[in-house]
Amino acid sequence: MKKLTKNIIYLTLFLAIFSCSKKNEKADGYGNFEATEITISSESSGKITKIIPAEGDFVKQNQLLAVIDTTQLYYTKQQLLATKNTVSSKTEYVATQVEVLKQQLKTAQIEQSRVVAMYRENAATKRQVDEIDGKVKVILEQIKNAKTQNTPIATEVKSVYVQIEKINDQIKKSSIYSPISATVLTKYVEQGEVTAFGKPLFKLADISQLELRVYVSEKQLSNIKIGQKVTVKVDTENSMKPYQGTISWISSQAEFTPKVIQTKEERVNLVYAVKVTVKNDGYLKIGMPAEMWLKQ
């Protein structure tokens, strides 16, 4: 009986010591979760006619987020198209002129050949030859001048075309699409509001996996490497919830411990920033504090 009581005492002491040692264990790093946030801004000005997602919604890549009114852009485009048609008609007129002159040149050249042949047979005078040669030269010059009229017209058509393409680009940018599959963190505008170029519309972030930024001492660097599996723990109501994480980045330069570390001794130490990628099960949030444990 005494032996049994003695064993119970020893077991109780062992459990107490083990429990105390567990409580005294410290995590290898502390930090907060973060994600790469993308601010979607307006690339055109006008009234917002449609807003699709709400805050907290998940959107897919290339999904439509918002539409900005394009009525004025449409009218401007129609006006430019009318101008383009008017200018293009000038080109057609010049082309018709050139064609008429070419026919006249063809007739004149036939006449020129006939007169030259007659002159060789002394059936025509030198004056007649000079007159027909002069006529051919005049028509050639007229054709040359007519063709040069196309240069400024072509330049004008090109200028109008460029303006139309600019309007098309503005119309395209009036429909805002998500560049990535992500969650809408913040919506800055509402349907019916007027936006301007560069004004933020949404803030998105891919929170399917988050990065825990922690800071480790120089002594700990030899124990970590990129790709290493670690345990990440977050507070729950009654315990710590574990996640598996992977070290994805280690800073190459030391820095002073961030101000969030309160003790004076730790604040003066130089530390290295480390990022741990953790798959999100929906519980993790941006800014949530967590611990990194090298022992899994």
Short mmCIF file of C-alpha atoms in Angstrom, two decimals:
data_model
loop_
_atom_site.label_atom_id
_atom_site.label_comp_id
_atom_site.label_asym_id
_atom_site.label_seq_id
_atom_site.Cartn_x
_atom_site.Cartn_y
_atom_site.Cartn_z
CA MET A 1 0.00 0.00 0.00
CA LYS A 2 2.83 2.36 0.89
CA LYS A 3 4.57 1.44 -2.39
CA LEU A 4 1.42 2.25 -4.38
CA THR A 5 1.05 5.59 -2.63
CA LYS A 6 4.69 6.36 -3.34
CA ASN A 7 4.26 5.58 -7.05
CA ILE A 8 1.21 7.82 -7.25
CA ILE A 9 3.19 10.68 -5.71
CA TYR A 10 6.02 10.20 -8.21
CA LEU A 11 3.56 10.12 -11.13
CA THR A 12 1.85 13.28 -9.90
CA LEU A 13 5.20 15.09 -9.61
CA PHE A 14 6.22 13.94 -13.11
CA LEU A 15 2.98 15.19 -14.66
CA ALA A 16 3.30 18.50 -12.84
CA ILE A 17 6.87 18.98 -14.03
CA PHE A 18 5.94 17.96 -17.60
CA SER A 19 2.96 20.32 -17.55
CA CYS A 20 5.11 23.18 -16.31
CA SER A 21 7.73 22.53 -18.96
CA LYS A 22 5.03 22.58 -21.66
CA LYS A 23 3.65 25.83 -20.36
CA ASN A 24 7.12 27.36 -20.35
CA GLU A 25 7.69 26.45 -23.99
CA LYS A 26 7.78 29.44 -26.29
CA ALA A 27 6.94 29.68 -29.97
CA ASP A 28 9.81 30.25 -32.39
CA GLY A 29 8.15 33.29 -33.91
CA TYR A 30 5.19 35.61 -33.52
CA GLY A 31 3.43 37.69 -36.14
CA ASN A 32 0.28 38.51 -38.05
CA PHE A 33 -1.32 37.13 -41.18
CA GLU A 34 -1.20 39.23 -44.32
CA ALA A 35 -2.16 38.93 -47.97
CA THR A 36 -1.32 40.75 -51.18
CA GLU A 37 -4.07 43.33 -51.58
CA ILE A 38 -4.99 44.80 -54.98
CA THR A 39 -6.79 48.11 -55.32
CA ILE A 40 -8.95 48.28 -58.44
CA SER A 41 -9.23 51.88 -59.64
CA SER A 42 -11.33 53.50 -62.33
CA GLU A 43 -9.67 54.09 -65.69
CA SER A 44 -12.45 56.38 -66.93
CA SER A 45 -14.84 58.98 -65.58
CA GLY A 46 -18.62 58.87 -65.41
CA LYS A 47 -21.65 57.58 -63.55
CA ILE A 48 -21.50 54.01 -62.24
CA THR A 49 -24.46 52.20 -63.78
CA LYS A 50 -23.78 48.76 -62.32
CA ILE A 51 -22.03 47.36 -59.24
CA ILE A 52 -22.04 43.56 -59.00
CA PRO A 53 -20.11 42.22 -55.96
CA ALA A 54 -20.59 43.15 -52.32
CA GLU A 55 -17.94 43.18 -49.61
CA GLY A 56 -16.98 39.64 -48.69
CA ASP A 57 -18.02 38.18 -52.05
CA PHE A 58 -15.66 35.87 -53.90
CA VAL A 59 -15.03 36.88 -57.52
CA LYS A 60 -13.37 34.89 -60.26
CA GLN A 61 -10.63 36.14 -62.56
CA ASN A 62 -12.05 38.28 -65.41
CA GLN A 63 -15.43 38.51 -63.68
CA LEU A 64 -17.30 41.79 -64.29
CA LEU A 65 -17.22 44.05 -61.21
CA ALA A 66 -18.72 47.35 -62.34
CA VAL A 67 -19.84 49.32 -65.39
CA ILE A 68 -19.40 53.06 -65.98
CA ASP A 69 -21.81 54.96 -68.25
CA THR A 70 -20.51 55.26 -71.84
CA THR A 71 -23.30 57.36 -73.42
CA GLN A 72 -21.09 60.39 -74.09
CA LEU A 73 -18.30 58.19 -75.42
CA TYR A 74 -20.80 56.55 -77.79
CA TYR A 75 -21.90 59.91 -79.21
CA THR A 76 -18.29 61.03 -79.61
CA LYS A 77 -17.51 57.84 -81.49
CA GLN A 78 -20.47 58.33 -83.84
CA GLN A 79 -19.30 61.85 -84.58
CA LEU A 80 -15.80 60.62 -85.37
CA LEU A 81 -17.16 57.87 -87.63
CA ALA A 82 -19.12 60.52 -89.58
CA THR A 83 -15.95 62.61 -89.91
CA LYS A 84 -14.03 59.57 -91.09
CA ASN A 85 -16.64 58.87 -93.79
CA THR A 86 -16.50 62.49 -94.97
CA VAL A 87 -12.72 62.46 -95.20
CA SER A 88 -12.72 59.06 -96.91
CA SER A 89 -15.08 60.42 -99.57
CA LYS A 90 -12.39 62.98 -100.46
CA THR A 91 -10.03 60.12 -101.17
CA GLU A 92 -12.57 58.56 -103.49
CA TYR A 93 -12.99 61.88 -105.31
CA VAL A 94 -9.22 62.18 -105.79
CA ALA A 95 -9.05 58.59 -107.01
CA THR A 96 -11.78 59.37 -109.58
CA GLN A 97 -9.84 62.45 -110.75
CA VAL A 98 -6.68 60.41 -111.18
CA GLU A 99 -8.54 57.78 -113.16
CA VAL A 100 -10.00 60.41 -115.53
CA LEU A 101 -6.56 61.94 -116.04
CA LYS A 102 -5.08 58.52 -116.75
CA GLN A 103 -7.64 58.01 -119.51
CA GLN A 104 -6.78 61.41 -120.94
CA LEU A 105 -3.09 60.52 -120.76
CA LYS A 106 -3.71 57.26 -122.59
CA THR A 107 -5.52 59.11 -125.41
CA ALA A 108 -2.81 61.78 -125.53
CA GLN A 109 -0.02 59.22 -125.72
CA ILE A 110 -1.76 57.45 -128.63
CA GLU A 111 -2.04 60.81 -130.37
CA GLN A 112 1.61 61.51 -129.53
CA SER A 113 2.73 58.25 -131.17
CA ARG A 114 0.68 59.01 -134.27
CA VAL A 115 2.03 62.57 -134.65
CA VAL A 116 5.64 61.43 -134.14
CA ALA A 117 5.18 58.76 -136.81
CA MET A 118 3.70 61.34 -139.22
CA TYR A 119 6.59 63.72 -138.45
CA ARG A 120 9.11 61.05 -139.40
CA GLU A 121 7.32 60.75 -142.74
CA ASN A 122 7.22 64.53 -143.09
CA ALA A 123 3.44 64.41 -142.76
CA ALA A 124 3.40 66.55 -139.59
CA THR A 125 5.24 69.63 -138.44
CA LYS A 126 7.69 70.05 -135.53
CA ARG A 127 5.15 72.39 -133.95
CA GLN A 128 2.52 69.62 -133.87
CA VAL A 129 5.04 67.28 -132.20
CA ASP A 130 5.90 69.92 -129.56
CA GLU A 131 2.22 70.57 -128.89
CA ILE A 132 1.37 66.91 -128.27
CA ASP A 133 4.51 66.44 -126.14
CA GLY A 134 3.48 69.43 -124.06
CA LYS A 135 -0.03 68.06 -123.68
CA VAL A 136 1.30 64.72 -122.38
CA LYS A 137 3.59 66.49 -119.89
CA VAL A 138 0.71 68.61 -118.59
CA ILE A 139 -1.47 65.55 -117.97
CA LEU A 140 1.40 63.76 -116.22
CA GLU A 141 1.86 66.78 -113.94
CA GLN A 142 -1.87 66.89 -113.24
CA ILE A 143 -1.82 63.21 -112.23
CA LYS A 144 1.15 63.88 -109.94
CA ASN A 145 -0.58 66.83 -108.29
CA ALA A 146 -3.81 64.86 -107.86
CA LYS A 147 -1.97 62.02 -106.13
CA THR A 148 -0.27 64.41 -103.70
CA GLN A 149 -3.71 65.51 -102.53
CA ASN A 150 -4.15 62.05 -101.03
CA THR A 151 -1.27 62.54 -98.57
CA PRO A 152 -2.96 65.11 -96.28
CA ILE A 153 -6.27 63.27 -96.68
CA ALA A 154 -4.67 59.97 -95.64
CA THR A 155 -3.06 61.71 -92.66
CA GLU A 156 -6.44 63.13 -91.65
CA VAL A 157 -8.10 59.70 -91.96
CA LYS A 158 -5.36 58.17 -89.81
CA SER A 159 -5.81 60.88 -87.18
CA VAL A 160 -9.57 60.23 -87.01
CA TYR A 161 -8.94 56.48 -86.85
CA VAL A 162 -6.59 56.94 -83.87
CA GLN A 163 -9.23 59.03 -82.09
CA ILE A 164 -11.82 56.31 -82.69
CA GLU A 165 -9.47 53.68 -81.25
CA LYS A 166 -8.94 55.86 -78.18
CA ILE A 167 -12.70 56.05 -77.68
CA ASN A 168 -12.97 52.26 -78.12
CA ASP A 169 -10.30 51.82 -75.46
CA GLN A 170 -12.15 54.15 -73.07
CA ILE A 171 -15.41 52.27 -73.68
CA LYS A 172 -13.62 48.97 -73.00
CA LYS A 173 -12.14 50.33 -69.78
CA SER A 174 -15.59 51.46 -68.63
CA SER A 175 -16.28 47.82 -67.81
CA ILE A 176 -14.14 46.84 -64.82
CA TYR A 177 -13.09 43.21 -64.46
CA SER A 178 -11.30 41.38 -61.68
CA PRO A 179 -7.64 40.68 -62.56
CA ILE A 180 -7.52 37.68 -60.18
CA SER A 181 -9.74 35.24 -58.36
CA ALA A 182 -10.09 36.88 -54.97
CA THR A 183 -12.34 38.12 -52.18
CA VAL A 184 -13.71 41.67 -52.13
CA LEU A 185 -12.30 43.21 -48.97
CA THR A 186 -13.62 46.74 -49.46
CA LYS A 187 -16.10 48.40 -51.82
CA TYR A 188 -15.47 52.15 -52.07
CA VAL A 189 -18.39 53.17 -54.31
CA GLU A 190 -22.06 52.46 -54.85
CA GLN A 191 -24.23 52.26 -57.96
CA GLY A 192 -25.31 55.70 -59.13
CA GLU A 193 -22.21 57.50 -57.86
CA VAL A 194 -19.95 59.41 -60.22
CA THR A 195 -16.35 58.24 -60.38
CA ALA A 196 -13.22 59.79 -61.86
CA PHE A 197 -10.03 58.50 -63.41
CA GLY A 198 -7.82 56.87 -60.78
CA LYS A 199 -10.50 56.74 -58.08
CA PRO A 200 -10.42 53.45 -56.09
CA LEU A 201 -13.43 51.20 -56.60
CA PHE A 202 -12.58 47.92 -54.86
CA LYS A 203 -9.89 46.33 -52.76
CA LEU A 204 -9.33 42.62 -53.47
CA ALA A 205 -7.14 39.94 -51.97
CA ASP A 206 -6.66 36.24 -52.54
CA ILE A 207 -7.24 34.84 -49.05
CA SER A 208 -7.32 31.18 -50.06
CA GLN A 209 -3.87 31.13 -48.53
CA LEU A 210 -2.34 33.71 -46.24
CA GLU A 211 1.21 34.57 -45.27
CA LEU A 212 2.28 34.81 -41.65
CA ARG A 213 5.09 37.33 -41.24
CA VAL A 214 7.19 36.50 -38.19
CA TYR A 215 10.58 37.63 -36.95
CA VAL A 216 13.37 35.32 -35.86
CA SER A 217 16.72 35.97 -34.25
CA GLU A 218 20.07 35.44 -35.95
CA LYS A 219 20.60 32.29 -33.86
CA GLN A 220 17.41 30.78 -35.29
CA LEU A 221 18.43 31.31 -38.94
CA SER A 222 20.50 28.13 -39.02
CA ASN A 223 17.37 26.14 -38.14
CA ILE A 224 15.12 27.36 -40.95
CA LYS A 225 15.14 27.27 -44.73
CA ILE A 226 12.77 28.06 -47.60
CA GLY A 227 10.36 25.19 -48.23
CA GLN A 228 10.58 23.95 -44.65
CA LYS A 229 7.35 22.72 -43.05
CA VAL A 230 6.42 24.36 -39.75
CA THR A 231 3.42 24.49 -37.44
CA VAL A 232 1.36 27.66 -37.17
CA LYS A 233 -0.97 28.10 -34.20
CA VAL A 234 -3.78 30.59 -33.67
CA ASP A 235 -5.87 31.28 -30.60
CA THR A 236 -9.30 29.74 -30.26
CA GLU A 237 -11.74 29.95 -27.37
CA ASN A 238 -10.21 27.14 -25.32
CA SER A 239 -6.96 26.17 -27.03
CA MET A 240 -4.53 26.80 -29.87
CA LYS A 241 -5.58 25.66 -33.35
CA PRO A 242 -2.68 24.23 -35.42
CA TYR A 243 -2.09 24.62 -39.16
CA GLN A 244 0.67 23.33 -41.37
CA GLY A 245 2.70 26.09 -42.96
CA THR A 246 5.61 26.37 -45.37
CA ILE A 247 8.41 28.92 -45.12
CA SER A 248 8.23 30.80 -48.42
CA TRP A 249 10.60 33.74 -47.84
CA ILE A 250 13.45 34.74 -45.54
CA SER A 251 14.73 38.28 -45.44
CA SER A 252 18.36 38.74 -46.46
CA GLN A 253 18.81 41.75 -44.18
CA ALA A 254 18.37 42.15 -40.46
CA GLU A 255 16.19 44.84 -38.95
CA PHE A 256 15.28 46.07 -35.51
CA THR A 257 12.47 44.16 -33.81
CA PRO A 258 9.09 45.77 -34.67
CA LYS A 259 7.50 47.98 -32.02
CA VAL A 260 4.78 45.41 -31.42
CA ILE A 261 7.35 43.51 -29.37
CA GLN A 262 7.02 45.13 -25.97
CA THR A 263 9.97 44.03 -23.85
CA LYS A 264 12.97 46.34 -23.92
CA GLU A 265 15.46 43.52 -24.39
CA GLU A 266 13.67 42.21 -27.48
CA ARG A 267 13.15 45.67 -28.99
CA VAL A 268 16.90 46.32 -29.24
CA ASN A 269 17.63 42.96 -30.90
CA LEU A 270 18.18 42.59 -34.63
CA VAL A 271 15.85 40.07 -36.25
CA TYR A 272 15.06 38.65 -39.68
CA ALA A 273 11.61 38.70 -41.25
CA VAL A 274 10.22 35.34 -42.37
CA LYS A 275 7.03 34.57 -44.32
CA VAL A 276 5.12 31.35 -43.76
CA THR A 277 2.44 30.38 -46.29
CA VAL A 278 -0.64 28.79 -44.72
CA LYS A 279 -3.68 27.37 -46.52
CA ASN A 280 -6.80 29.12 -45.25
CA ASP A 281 -9.75 27.01 -44.12
CA GLY A 282 -11.92 30.12 -43.79
CA TYR A 283 -11.07 30.74 -40.16
CA LEU A 284 -7.89 32.75 -40.76
CA LYS A 285 -8.22 36.50 -41.28
CA ILE A 286 -5.87 39.23 -42.45
CA GLY A 287 -4.21 40.82 -39.42
CA MET A 288 -4.93 37.86 -37.10
CA PRO A 289 -2.01 37.13 -34.73
CA ALA A 290 -0.38 33.70 -34.82
CA GLU A 291 2.65 31.74 -33.66
CA MET A 292 5.22 29.78 -35.63
CA TRP A 293 6.60 26.56 -34.16
CA LEU A 294 9.52 24.81 -35.82
CA LYS A 295 8.66 21.59 -34.00
CA GLN A 296 5.68 19.95 -35.70
#
